[in-house]
Amino acid sequence: MEASRRTSECRGSRLVVAAIDLGTTFSGYAFSFKSDFESNPLKISTNDWSAEGVHSSEMKAPSILLLNPDQSFNCFGYRAQHTYSDLLDDDPDKAAKYYFVKNFKMQLHNREISLGMMILDVTGKELPAIKVFTESIRFLKDHFLEMFTDKKLGFSINDVFFVITVPAIWSDAAKQFMRVASEKAGIKSSQMMLAYEPEAAALFCSLLPEDQGIAKYFQERRRLMIVDLGGGTADITVVKVIKREEKLTYIEHVYRVTGGAWGGNQVNKNFEKFLESVFGNDVMDEFKRDYLSQYLEMMRDFEVQKKTLSTSGTKTGVGIRFGGDLRHIFKSKRGKDIKDELQDKLKGMVRITGDKLRFDLAIFKRFFQDCVKEIVNHINESFLKEDVLGRLPMILVGGFSDAPVIREAIVDAFPVIKDVVSPVATSLAVLKGSVIFGHEPAIVTGRVCRETLGLTLRRPYVPEGQTEKKTFKIDGQLRADKSFQKMFSNK
């Protein structure tokens, strides 16, 4: 087991803890005061992004960054969406000089990481990854501090301890990259720590009121499976409750956190691949290049439908608004109307109704199949052989788990699991849990290492049970060469 980072010497000075969750699809921050944490750990505040031009209350903003032509910061989130859409409508040539970056967090998953690595914006222009992450974290940090200043709460940045969320399955290099980006964004290393997303969510769930039906699973010595389904990754682990107090729950990991790139963004990619297969890559490329604002609006509508789709109701289809210019591009290139193409290829399973593409439910569900299959297979392979399935409750957290179709698919795939539950507002579980972790890091008592770690020693040779074949003498004593002394185990 890997002991969690102990920071008791500085916890007393953490008057405010703020967590920053830079997600694949949506981002946000949350915070609480030391006095509030001590009286009620769940008294955690989040920002309402409705002031950014959103019609409804939203606790997170899209993970979208807009940089000026000289790569200086312009805006982030909903404002980046609106500003860039206006630029495209007013002056496409001018807009082409700006950098519009989205879904960039997954650039740190399963690739060689370096501070000099480059990523692409939506138009294919290259820019430094560290710049994108730094400016995004800086925006969220500054937005929090400005709110703090406006309310005249009497605190300064030196009174704030920051917690940055990361997927637990990321490599050490990716986690270090986030540390460096946070420091470049103006957060001192002495005022910052990382929080692993699935364990932060578990901490939050453990303190929920009894009427939400989840706290009852967090009893001492009990094990629970945590399935964190975000926009980019799925992180899956099993934790054990070590100690339960009135206001805090202490946990440790029983298994190493595993998972993969099976988050909600994969569903979006499947939808895009479907459009390309039906209309052609050339049509979709031109649509995204010349009418990007319409394309982004279509993808925003898809995101909304993705989160609300259920297979258990009476709904028979899903409508997605699409830009009228997609129809014009297709006709100019193919010499026929989209409506006829859909009828020829899909026999009415996808059709045009007004300004919407209308999908039969069976077709729309296919966009989820890859993610569901990967998640289900992974849980089976990882935990069925350990004989833990059926004996553990499963807690679903993360924004992607908000989608009813995902929850229903997991329940159907594992009838042996009697309890599959998720908290209200699952998308905020990681964020709020990270605030709790920042106030009291010792509540995570242990983690399972990614690898077994130890030292190579030259120790006295003992014939019984000795596996080392090579020996030598020092001062007349026979010693074993290259004997491995295990310090931490990944099992």
Short mmCIF file of C-alpha atoms in Angstrom, two decimals:
data_model
loop_
_atom_site.label_atom_id
_atom_site.label_comp_id
_atom_site.label_asym_id
_atom_site.label_seq_id
_atom_site.Cartn_x
_atom_site.Cartn_y
_atom_site.Cartn_z
CA MET A 1 0.00 0.00 0.00
CA GLU A 2 1.10 3.55 -0.72
CA ALA A 3 0.47 5.82 2.26
CA SER A 4 -1.48 8.96 1.43
CA ARG A 5 0.39 12.23 1.59
CA ARG A 6 0.50 13.58 5.11
CA THR A 7 0.16 17.33 5.42
CA SER A 8 -1.00 17.71 9.01
CA GLU A 9 1.63 20.34 9.69
CA CYS A 10 -0.08 22.86 7.40
CA ARG A 11 -3.73 21.88 7.73
CA GLY A 12 -4.24 24.31 10.58
CA SER A 13 -3.48 27.22 8.28
CA ARG A 14 -5.97 26.17 5.59
CA LEU A 15 -8.59 28.82 6.24
CA VAL A 16 -10.09 28.17 2.81
CA VAL A 17 -9.83 25.11 0.55
CA ALA A 18 -10.68 25.50 -3.14
CA ALA A 19 -10.84 22.58 -5.57
CA ILE A 20 -10.36 23.04 -9.31
CA ASP A 21 -11.75 20.35 -11.60
CA LEU A 22 -10.47 20.80 -15.15
CA GLY A 23 -12.55 18.17 -16.90
CA THR A 24 -12.59 16.81 -20.42
CA THR A 25 -16.04 18.25 -21.18
CA PHE A 26 -16.90 20.56 -18.27
CA SER A 27 -14.87 22.36 -15.61
CA GLY A 28 -15.53 24.22 -12.39
CA TYR A 29 -14.43 24.99 -8.87
CA ALA A 30 -15.79 24.59 -5.34
CA PHE A 31 -14.65 25.86 -1.95
CA SER A 32 -15.38 25.89 1.75
CA PHE A 33 -14.08 27.66 4.85
CA LYS A 34 -12.30 25.87 7.67
CA SER A 35 -15.02 26.92 10.13
CA ASP A 36 -17.78 25.56 7.88
CA PHE A 37 -15.89 22.31 7.30
CA GLU A 38 -15.53 21.75 11.04
CA SER A 39 -19.25 22.25 11.63
CA ASN A 40 -20.54 20.61 8.43
CA PRO A 41 -18.08 19.12 5.89
CA LEU A 42 -20.78 19.20 3.18
CA LYS A 43 -21.21 22.96 3.39
CA ILE A 44 -19.39 23.52 0.11
CA SER A 45 -20.03 26.32 -2.38
CA THR A 46 -19.82 26.13 -6.17
CA ASN A 47 -20.05 28.80 -8.82
CA ASP A 48 -23.22 29.32 -10.85
CA TRP A 49 -22.16 29.96 -14.44
CA SER A 50 -25.58 31.32 -15.52
CA ALA A 51 -24.03 34.80 -15.58
CA GLU A 52 -22.00 33.63 -18.60
CA GLY A 53 -25.10 33.73 -20.80
CA VAL A 54 -26.54 30.31 -19.95
CA HIS A 55 -30.31 30.08 -19.81
CA SER A 56 -30.33 27.68 -16.85
CA SER A 57 -28.31 27.32 -13.67
CA GLU A 58 -25.08 25.45 -14.37
CA MET A 59 -22.44 24.52 -11.79
CA LYS A 60 -19.78 23.84 -14.42
CA ALA A 61 -18.64 25.54 -17.62
CA PRO A 62 -17.54 23.88 -20.88
CA SER A 63 -13.83 23.05 -21.01
CA ILE A 64 -13.24 25.33 -23.96
CA LEU A 65 -10.40 27.85 -24.25
CA LEU A 66 -10.16 30.76 -26.70
CA LEU A 67 -6.75 32.33 -27.26
CA ASN A 68 -5.97 35.43 -29.29
CA PRO A 69 -3.88 35.19 -32.49
CA ASP A 70 -0.73 35.87 -30.40
CA GLN A 71 -1.75 32.98 -28.07
CA SER A 72 -2.62 35.33 -25.21
CA PHE A 73 -5.73 34.54 -23.16
CA ASN A 74 -9.12 35.70 -24.44
CA CYS A 75 -11.81 33.75 -22.56
CA PHE A 76 -12.91 30.35 -21.29
CA GLY A 77 -16.10 28.30 -20.99
CA TYR A 78 -19.48 29.54 -22.19
CA ARG A 79 -18.00 32.92 -23.03
CA ALA A 80 -15.43 31.23 -25.28
CA GLN A 81 -18.25 29.43 -27.12
CA HIS A 82 -20.25 32.63 -27.64
CA THR A 83 -17.26 34.82 -28.52
CA TYR A 84 -15.89 32.41 -31.10
CA SER A 85 -19.33 31.83 -32.63
CA ASP A 86 -19.73 35.61 -33.01
CA LEU A 87 -16.28 35.87 -34.60
CA LEU A 88 -17.17 33.17 -37.10
CA ASP A 89 -20.43 34.88 -38.00
CA ASP A 90 -18.93 38.37 -38.25
CA ASP A 91 -15.54 37.73 -39.88
CA PRO A 92 -14.52 34.12 -40.64
CA ASP A 93 -11.06 35.17 -41.84
CA LYS A 94 -10.38 36.96 -38.57
CA ALA A 95 -11.76 34.05 -36.56
CA ALA A 96 -9.36 31.68 -38.34
CA LYS A 97 -6.43 33.42 -36.62
CA TYR A 98 -7.72 32.63 -33.12
CA TYR A 99 -7.10 29.39 -31.23
CA PHE A 100 -10.27 27.56 -30.18
CA VAL A 101 -9.37 24.51 -28.08
CA LYS A 102 -11.71 21.87 -26.65
CA ASN A 103 -11.46 18.29 -25.32
CA PHE A 104 -7.79 18.93 -24.58
CA LYS A 105 -7.57 17.11 -21.25
CA MET A 106 -7.45 13.72 -22.96
CA GLN A 107 -4.18 14.76 -24.59
CA LEU A 108 -2.55 13.67 -21.32
CA HIS A 109 -3.98 10.14 -21.49
CA ASN A 110 -1.91 7.28 -22.91
CA ARG A 111 0.79 9.27 -24.62
CA GLU A 112 4.35 10.33 -23.92
CA ILE A 113 4.19 13.48 -21.81
CA SER A 114 6.63 16.38 -21.97
CA LEU A 115 6.44 20.06 -21.14
CA GLY A 116 7.21 20.80 -24.78
CA MET A 117 4.40 18.70 -26.25
CA MET A 118 2.02 20.36 -28.72
CA ILE A 119 -1.72 19.95 -29.28
CA LEU A 120 -4.11 21.10 -32.01
CA ASP A 121 -7.06 23.48 -31.87
CA VAL A 122 -10.31 22.69 -33.72
CA THR A 123 -8.96 24.11 -36.97
CA GLY A 124 -5.68 22.16 -36.82
CA LYS A 125 -3.40 24.96 -35.61
CA GLU A 126 -0.64 23.80 -33.27
CA LEU A 127 0.10 25.32 -29.85
CA PRO A 128 1.90 24.27 -26.64
CA ALA A 129 -0.14 21.98 -24.40
CA ILE A 130 1.31 23.56 -21.26
CA LYS A 131 -0.05 26.93 -22.44
CA VAL A 132 -3.57 25.52 -22.81
CA PHE A 133 -3.62 23.84 -19.41
CA THR A 134 -1.97 26.78 -17.64
CA GLU A 135 -4.40 29.37 -19.03
CA SER A 136 -7.41 27.18 -18.25
CA ILE A 137 -6.35 26.59 -14.65
CA ARG A 138 -5.41 30.26 -14.28
CA PHE A 139 -8.87 31.32 -15.43
CA LEU A 140 -10.62 29.07 -12.90
CA LYS A 141 -8.27 30.20 -10.12
CA ASP A 142 -8.69 33.90 -10.96
CA HIS A 143 -12.46 33.57 -11.34
CA PHE A 144 -12.61 32.09 -7.84
CA LEU A 145 -10.35 34.79 -6.37
CA GLU A 146 -12.31 37.60 -8.05
CA MET A 147 -15.52 36.24 -6.57
CA PHE A 148 -13.77 36.09 -3.23
CA THR A 149 -12.63 39.71 -3.53
CA ASP A 150 -16.04 40.96 -4.69
CA LYS A 151 -17.71 39.49 -1.61
CA LYS A 152 -15.12 41.18 0.66
CA LEU A 153 -14.65 38.09 2.77
CA GLY A 154 -11.36 39.32 4.20
CA PHE A 155 -9.15 36.55 2.82
CA SER A 156 -6.20 36.66 0.45
CA ILE A 157 -4.73 34.05 -1.90
CA ASN A 158 -2.23 33.15 0.81
CA ASP A 159 -5.12 31.86 2.94
CA VAL A 160 -6.32 29.49 0.20
CA PHE A 161 -5.17 25.91 -0.26
CA PHE A 162 -5.88 24.56 -3.76
CA VAL A 163 -6.74 20.98 -4.73
CA ILE A 164 -6.40 19.99 -8.40
CA THR A 165 -8.34 16.92 -9.55
CA VAL A 166 -6.77 14.27 -11.80
CA PRO A 167 -7.89 10.84 -13.04
CA ALA A 168 -6.31 8.19 -10.82
CA ILE A 169 -5.38 6.09 -13.88
CA TRP A 170 -3.15 8.81 -15.35
CA SER A 171 0.59 8.24 -15.51
CA ASP A 172 2.89 9.93 -13.02
CA ALA A 173 4.15 12.13 -15.87
CA ALA A 174 0.62 13.35 -16.63
CA LYS A 175 -0.02 14.13 -12.97
CA GLN A 176 3.27 16.01 -12.76
CA PHE A 177 2.28 17.95 -15.89
CA MET A 178 -0.84 19.15 -14.06
CA ARG A 179 1.29 20.23 -11.10
CA VAL A 180 3.58 22.26 -13.34
CA ALA A 181 0.64 23.85 -15.19
CA SER A 182 -0.93 24.79 -11.85
CA GLU A 183 2.30 26.39 -10.65
CA LYS A 184 2.62 28.33 -13.90
CA ALA A 185 -0.98 29.47 -13.35
CA GLY A 186 0.10 31.15 -10.12
CA ILE A 187 -0.58 28.47 -7.50
CA LYS A 188 2.38 27.87 -5.19
CA SER A 189 3.43 24.24 -4.79
CA SER A 190 3.21 24.67 -1.00
CA GLN A 191 -0.47 25.66 -1.38
CA MET A 192 -1.52 22.84 -3.67
CA MET A 193 -2.12 19.11 -3.82
CA LEU A 194 -3.64 16.66 -6.30
CA ALA A 195 -6.80 14.69 -5.61
CA TYR A 196 -7.61 11.43 -7.37
CA GLU A 197 -11.10 11.66 -8.79
CA PRO A 198 -12.67 8.33 -7.73
CA GLU A 199 -11.52 8.57 -4.12
CA ALA A 200 -12.67 12.20 -3.87
CA ALA A 201 -16.10 11.11 -5.08
CA ALA A 202 -16.14 8.31 -2.50
CA LEU A 203 -15.35 10.76 0.30
CA PHE A 204 -18.23 12.99 -0.76
CA CYS A 205 -20.71 10.11 -1.00
CA SER A 206 -19.73 8.80 2.42
CA LEU A 207 -21.00 11.99 4.09
CA LEU A 208 -24.31 12.36 2.27
CA PRO A 209 -27.52 12.50 4.31
CA GLU A 210 -29.21 9.20 5.08
CA ASP A 211 -32.25 10.08 2.94
CA GLN A 212 -30.12 9.84 -0.24
CA GLY A 213 -29.67 6.12 0.45
CA ILE A 214 -25.88 5.98 -0.02
CA ALA A 215 -24.34 6.68 3.39
CA LYS A 216 -25.63 3.32 4.68
CA TYR A 217 -23.08 1.54 2.51
CA PHE A 218 -20.15 3.34 4.17
CA GLN A 219 -20.00 1.26 7.32
CA GLU A 220 -16.74 0.29 9.03
CA ARG A 221 -14.85 -2.61 7.38
CA ARG A 222 -17.25 -2.59 4.42
CA ARG A 223 -15.96 -2.54 0.83
CA LEU A 224 -17.52 -0.61 -2.04
CA MET A 225 -16.85 -0.41 -5.76
CA ILE A 226 -16.50 3.17 -7.02
CA VAL A 227 -17.11 3.67 -10.76
CA ASP A 228 -16.21 7.22 -11.78
CA LEU A 229 -17.49 7.94 -15.30
CA GLY A 230 -16.27 11.31 -16.53
CA GLY A 231 -16.12 12.99 -19.89
CA GLY A 232 -12.76 11.45 -20.78
CA THR A 233 -12.04 8.44 -18.61
CA ALA A 234 -13.66 5.75 -16.52
CA ASP A 235 -11.83 5.15 -13.22
CA ILE A 236 -12.81 2.03 -11.28
CA THR A 237 -11.64 0.93 -7.85
CA VAL A 238 -12.67 -0.76 -4.62
CA VAL A 239 -12.31 1.07 -1.31
CA LYS A 240 -12.67 -0.11 2.26
CA VAL A 241 -14.09 1.98 5.09
CA ILE A 242 -11.46 2.01 7.83
CA LYS A 243 -13.18 4.23 10.35
CA ARG A 244 -16.50 6.04 10.47
CA GLU A 245 -16.89 9.17 12.58
CA GLU A 246 -19.80 11.56 12.94
CA LYS A 247 -18.42 14.02 10.37
CA LEU A 248 -15.66 12.10 8.56
CA THR A 249 -15.14 8.71 6.94
CA TYR A 250 -11.65 7.23 6.59
CA ILE A 251 -11.05 4.98 3.58
CA GLU A 252 -8.28 3.01 1.92
CA HIS A 253 -7.97 1.43 -1.51
CA VAL A 254 -8.26 -2.35 -1.70
CA TYR A 255 -7.41 -2.62 -5.39
CA ARG A 256 -5.30 -0.51 -7.69
CA VAL A 257 -7.40 2.03 -9.61
CA THR A 258 -7.86 0.91 -13.20
CA GLY A 259 -9.87 2.06 -16.19
CA GLY A 260 -9.55 3.59 -19.63
CA ALA A 261 -10.70 6.22 -22.11
CA TRP A 262 -14.34 5.20 -21.93
CA GLY A 263 -15.92 8.46 -20.83
CA GLY A 264 -18.81 10.39 -22.33
CA ASN A 265 -16.62 12.00 -24.96
CA GLN A 266 -16.33 8.62 -26.69
CA VAL A 267 -20.09 8.73 -27.30
CA ASN A 268 -19.67 12.13 -28.99
CA LYS A 269 -16.93 10.69 -31.19
CA ASN A 270 -19.20 7.82 -32.24
CA PHE A 271 -21.88 10.33 -33.19
CA GLU A 272 -19.37 12.29 -35.29
CA LYS A 273 -18.16 9.10 -36.98
CA PHE A 274 -21.77 8.24 -37.81
CA LEU A 275 -22.28 11.63 -39.49
CA GLU A 276 -19.09 11.14 -41.50
CA SER A 277 -20.16 7.66 -42.59
CA VAL A 278 -23.54 8.92 -43.78
CA PHE A 279 -22.68 12.29 -45.31
CA GLY A 280 -18.98 11.81 -46.10
CA ASN A 281 -15.78 13.17 -44.58
CA ASP A 282 -15.54 15.91 -47.20
CA VAL A 283 -19.01 17.24 -46.37
CA MET A 284 -18.43 17.20 -42.60
CA ASP A 285 -14.95 18.76 -42.96
CA GLU A 286 -16.39 21.66 -44.96
CA PHE A 287 -19.28 22.04 -42.51
CA LYS A 288 -16.91 22.22 -39.53
CA ARG A 289 -14.52 24.55 -41.35
CA ASP A 290 -16.99 27.04 -42.83
CA TYR A 291 -19.92 26.77 -40.40
CA LEU A 292 -18.25 25.87 -37.14
CA SER A 293 -20.79 27.76 -35.03
CA GLN A 294 -23.59 25.57 -36.46
CA TYR A 295 -21.53 22.44 -35.87
CA LEU A 296 -20.84 23.43 -32.24
CA GLU A 297 -24.53 24.13 -31.71
CA MET A 298 -25.36 20.67 -33.03
CA MET A 299 -22.84 19.05 -30.68
CA ARG A 300 -24.20 21.03 -27.71
CA ASP A 301 -27.67 19.72 -28.51
CA PHE A 302 -26.30 16.19 -28.76
CA GLU A 303 -24.68 16.61 -25.33
CA VAL A 304 -28.02 17.54 -23.79
CA GLN A 305 -29.82 14.58 -25.38
CA LYS A 306 -27.02 12.21 -24.38
CA LYS A 307 -27.46 13.06 -20.71
CA THR A 308 -31.22 12.56 -20.67
CA LEU A 309 -31.71 9.47 -22.82
CA SER A 310 -33.38 6.54 -21.08
CA THR A 311 -34.33 3.17 -22.53
CA SER A 312 -36.94 2.40 -19.91
CA GLY A 313 -39.48 5.11 -20.81
CA THR A 314 -41.92 5.53 -23.66
CA LYS A 315 -39.58 7.63 -25.77
CA THR A 316 -39.10 6.16 -29.25
CA GLY A 317 -36.67 8.63 -30.79
CA VAL A 318 -34.24 11.50 -30.28
CA GLY A 319 -34.11 14.79 -32.17
CA ILE A 320 -30.85 16.71 -32.74
CA ARG A 321 -30.87 20.18 -34.26
CA PHE A 322 -28.50 20.48 -37.20
CA GLY A 323 -27.36 23.47 -39.21
CA GLY A 324 -29.22 24.21 -42.42
CA ASP A 325 -25.94 24.79 -44.22
CA LEU A 326 -25.03 21.10 -43.76
CA ARG A 327 -27.94 20.36 -46.06
CA HIS A 328 -26.73 22.89 -48.65
CA ILE A 329 -23.16 21.53 -48.60
CA PHE A 330 -24.36 17.97 -49.08
CA LYS A 331 -26.59 18.89 -52.01
CA SER A 332 -23.85 20.86 -53.76
CA LYS A 333 -21.39 17.96 -53.44
CA ARG A 334 -23.72 14.99 -54.00
CA GLY A 335 -26.46 16.47 -56.16
CA LYS A 336 -29.21 15.13 -53.92
CA ASP A 337 -31.01 16.09 -50.74
CA ILE A 338 -29.95 14.80 -47.30
CA LYS A 339 -33.48 13.54 -46.75
CA ASP A 340 -33.18 11.21 -49.75
CA GLU A 341 -29.73 10.03 -48.64
CA LEU A 342 -31.01 9.15 -45.18
CA GLN A 343 -33.92 7.22 -46.66
CA ASP A 344 -31.65 5.33 -49.05
CA LYS A 345 -29.05 4.39 -46.40
CA LEU A 346 -31.06 4.09 -43.20
CA LYS A 347 -34.60 3.34 -44.37
CA GLY A 348 -36.25 5.89 -42.13
CA MET A 349 -34.37 5.03 -38.94
CA VAL A 350 -32.84 8.53 -39.20
CA ARG A 351 -34.89 11.22 -40.88
CA ILE A 352 -35.34 14.97 -41.06
CA THR A 353 -38.19 16.56 -39.14
CA GLY A 354 -38.15 20.36 -39.39
CA ASP A 355 -34.70 21.54 -38.30
CA LYS A 356 -33.82 18.26 -36.57
CA LEU A 357 -32.24 14.93 -37.38
CA ARG A 358 -34.64 12.42 -35.83
CA PHE A 359 -32.99 9.18 -34.66
CA ASP A 360 -34.85 6.01 -33.81
CA LEU A 361 -33.93 4.99 -30.27
CA ALA A 362 -32.15 1.82 -31.44
CA ILE A 363 -29.82 3.86 -33.67
CA PHE A 364 -29.07 6.46 -30.99
CA LYS A 365 -28.24 3.77 -28.42
CA ARG A 366 -25.49 2.47 -30.70
CA PHE A 367 -23.42 5.56 -29.91
CA PHE A 368 -23.12 4.28 -26.32
CA GLN A 369 -22.31 0.66 -27.14
CA ASP A 370 -18.50 0.94 -27.26
CA CYS A 371 -18.29 2.67 -23.88
CA VAL A 372 -20.73 0.29 -22.23
CA LYS A 373 -18.90 -2.75 -23.63
CA GLU A 374 -15.48 -1.52 -22.46
CA ILE A 375 -16.71 -0.60 -18.97
CA VAL A 376 -18.61 -3.86 -18.49
CA ASN A 377 -15.75 -6.01 -19.84
CA HIS A 378 -13.23 -4.24 -17.65
CA ILE A 379 -15.28 -4.68 -14.49
CA ASN A 380 -15.74 -8.35 -15.33
CA GLU A 381 -12.07 -8.96 -16.07
CA SER A 382 -10.80 -6.97 -13.08
CA PHE A 383 -13.17 -8.00 -10.35
CA LEU A 384 -14.99 -11.18 -11.33
CA LYS A 385 -11.78 -13.17 -10.96
CA GLU A 386 -11.31 -11.62 -7.52
CA ASP A 387 -14.75 -12.88 -6.52
CA VAL A 388 -15.93 -9.45 -5.39
CA LEU A 389 -18.82 -8.89 -7.80
CA GLY A 390 -22.15 -9.57 -6.19
CA ARG A 391 -20.78 -8.88 -2.73
CA LEU A 392 -20.15 -5.16 -3.18
CA PRO A 393 -22.45 -2.21 -3.71
CA MET A 394 -21.52 -0.17 -6.79
CA ILE A 395 -21.45 3.63 -6.49
CA LEU A 396 -21.70 5.46 -9.84
CA VAL A 397 -20.29 8.99 -9.93
CA GLY A 398 -19.08 11.47 -12.55
CA GLY A 399 -20.95 13.49 -15.15
CA PHE A 400 -21.30 10.61 -17.60
CA SER A 401 -23.11 8.51 -15.01
CA ASP A 402 -25.89 11.11 -15.12
CA ALA A 403 -26.96 9.53 -18.41
CA PRO A 404 -29.81 7.10 -17.59
CA VAL A 405 -28.88 4.86 -20.51
CA ILE A 406 -25.46 4.22 -18.92
CA ARG A 407 -26.87 3.41 -15.49
CA GLU A 408 -29.48 1.11 -17.02
CA ALA A 409 -26.88 -0.70 -19.14
CA ILE A 410 -24.65 -1.36 -16.10
CA VAL A 411 -27.58 -2.59 -14.02
CA ASP A 412 -28.61 -4.94 -16.85
CA ALA A 413 -25.03 -6.21 -17.31
CA PHE A 414 -24.54 -7.06 -13.63
CA PRO A 415 -27.74 -8.59 -12.23
CA VAL A 416 -25.54 -10.20 -9.57
CA ILE A 417 -24.89 -6.76 -8.05
CA LYS A 418 -27.86 -6.01 -5.86
CA ASP A 419 -27.11 -2.34 -5.21
CA VAL A 420 -26.12 0.09 -7.97
CA VAL A 421 -26.61 3.63 -6.70
CA SER A 422 -25.50 7.18 -7.46
CA PRO A 423 -25.78 10.46 -5.57
CA VAL A 424 -27.85 13.46 -6.57
CA ALA A 425 -25.75 15.76 -8.81
CA THR A 426 -23.16 13.09 -9.61
CA SER A 427 -21.15 15.55 -11.71
CA LEU A 428 -20.22 17.51 -8.56
CA ALA A 429 -19.18 14.52 -6.43
CA VAL A 430 -15.50 14.70 -7.45
CA LEU A 431 -15.34 18.47 -7.08
CA LYS A 432 -16.92 18.59 -3.62
CA GLY A 433 -15.08 15.49 -2.45
CA SER A 434 -11.80 17.17 -3.38
CA VAL A 435 -12.64 20.08 -1.06
CA ILE A 436 -13.22 17.61 1.78
CA PHE A 437 -9.90 15.88 0.97
CA GLY A 438 -8.08 19.22 0.97
CA HIS A 439 -9.26 20.00 4.49
CA GLU A 440 -8.35 16.52 5.83
CA PRO A 441 -5.99 14.51 3.55
CA ALA A 442 -5.48 11.84 6.22
CA ILE A 443 -8.98 10.46 5.57
CA VAL A 444 -7.45 8.50 2.69
CA THR A 445 -5.29 6.16 4.73
CA GLY A 446 -3.72 4.16 1.92
CA ARG A 447 -3.55 3.56 -1.81
CA VAL A 448 -2.41 0.61 -3.89
CA CYS A 449 0.74 1.33 -5.87
CA ARG A 450 0.78 1.25 -9.65
CA GLU A 451 3.88 -1.00 -9.45
CA THR A 452 5.57 -3.06 -6.76
CA LEU A 453 8.46 -1.00 -5.39
CA GLY A 454 11.53 -2.05 -3.45
CA LEU A 455 15.31 -1.99 -3.11
CA THR A 456 18.03 -4.20 -4.54
CA LEU A 457 20.21 -5.33 -1.63
CA ARG A 458 23.24 -7.47 -0.93
CA ARG A 459 22.09 -9.25 2.21
CA PRO A 460 23.36 -12.27 4.13
CA TYR A 461 22.74 -15.52 2.30
CA VAL A 462 20.17 -17.83 3.91
CA PRO A 463 19.90 -21.24 2.17
CA GLU A 464 16.31 -21.86 3.23
CA GLY A 465 13.95 -20.13 0.85
CA GLN A 466 16.71 -18.14 -0.85
CA THR A 467 16.00 -17.68 -4.57
CA GLU A 468 19.12 -15.72 -5.52
CA LYS A 469 21.70 -17.96 -7.20
CA LYS A 470 24.62 -15.54 -7.32
CA THR A 471 26.57 -15.17 -4.06
CA PHE A 472 29.82 -13.55 -2.94
CA LYS A 473 31.75 -13.01 0.27
CA ILE A 474 32.38 -9.84 2.24
CA ASP A 475 34.66 -10.12 5.29
CA GLY A 476 34.17 -13.84 5.17
CA GLN A 477 30.37 -13.66 5.18
CA LEU A 478 28.41 -15.21 2.31
CA ARG A 479 25.93 -12.75 0.80
CA ALA A 480 23.25 -12.96 -1.88
CA ASP A 481 23.68 -10.60 -4.83
CA LYS A 482 20.80 -8.47 -6.14
CA SER A 483 18.30 -9.59 -3.53
CA PHE A 484 15.01 -7.67 -3.91
CA GLN A 485 13.55 -6.23 -0.72
CA LYS A 486 9.88 -5.39 -1.30
CA MET A 487 8.84 -2.03 0.20
CA PHE A 488 5.42 -1.40 -1.38
CA SER A 489 3.22 -3.91 -3.19
CA ASN A 490 0.68 -3.30 -5.94
CA LYS A 491 -1.46 -6.17 -4.62
#
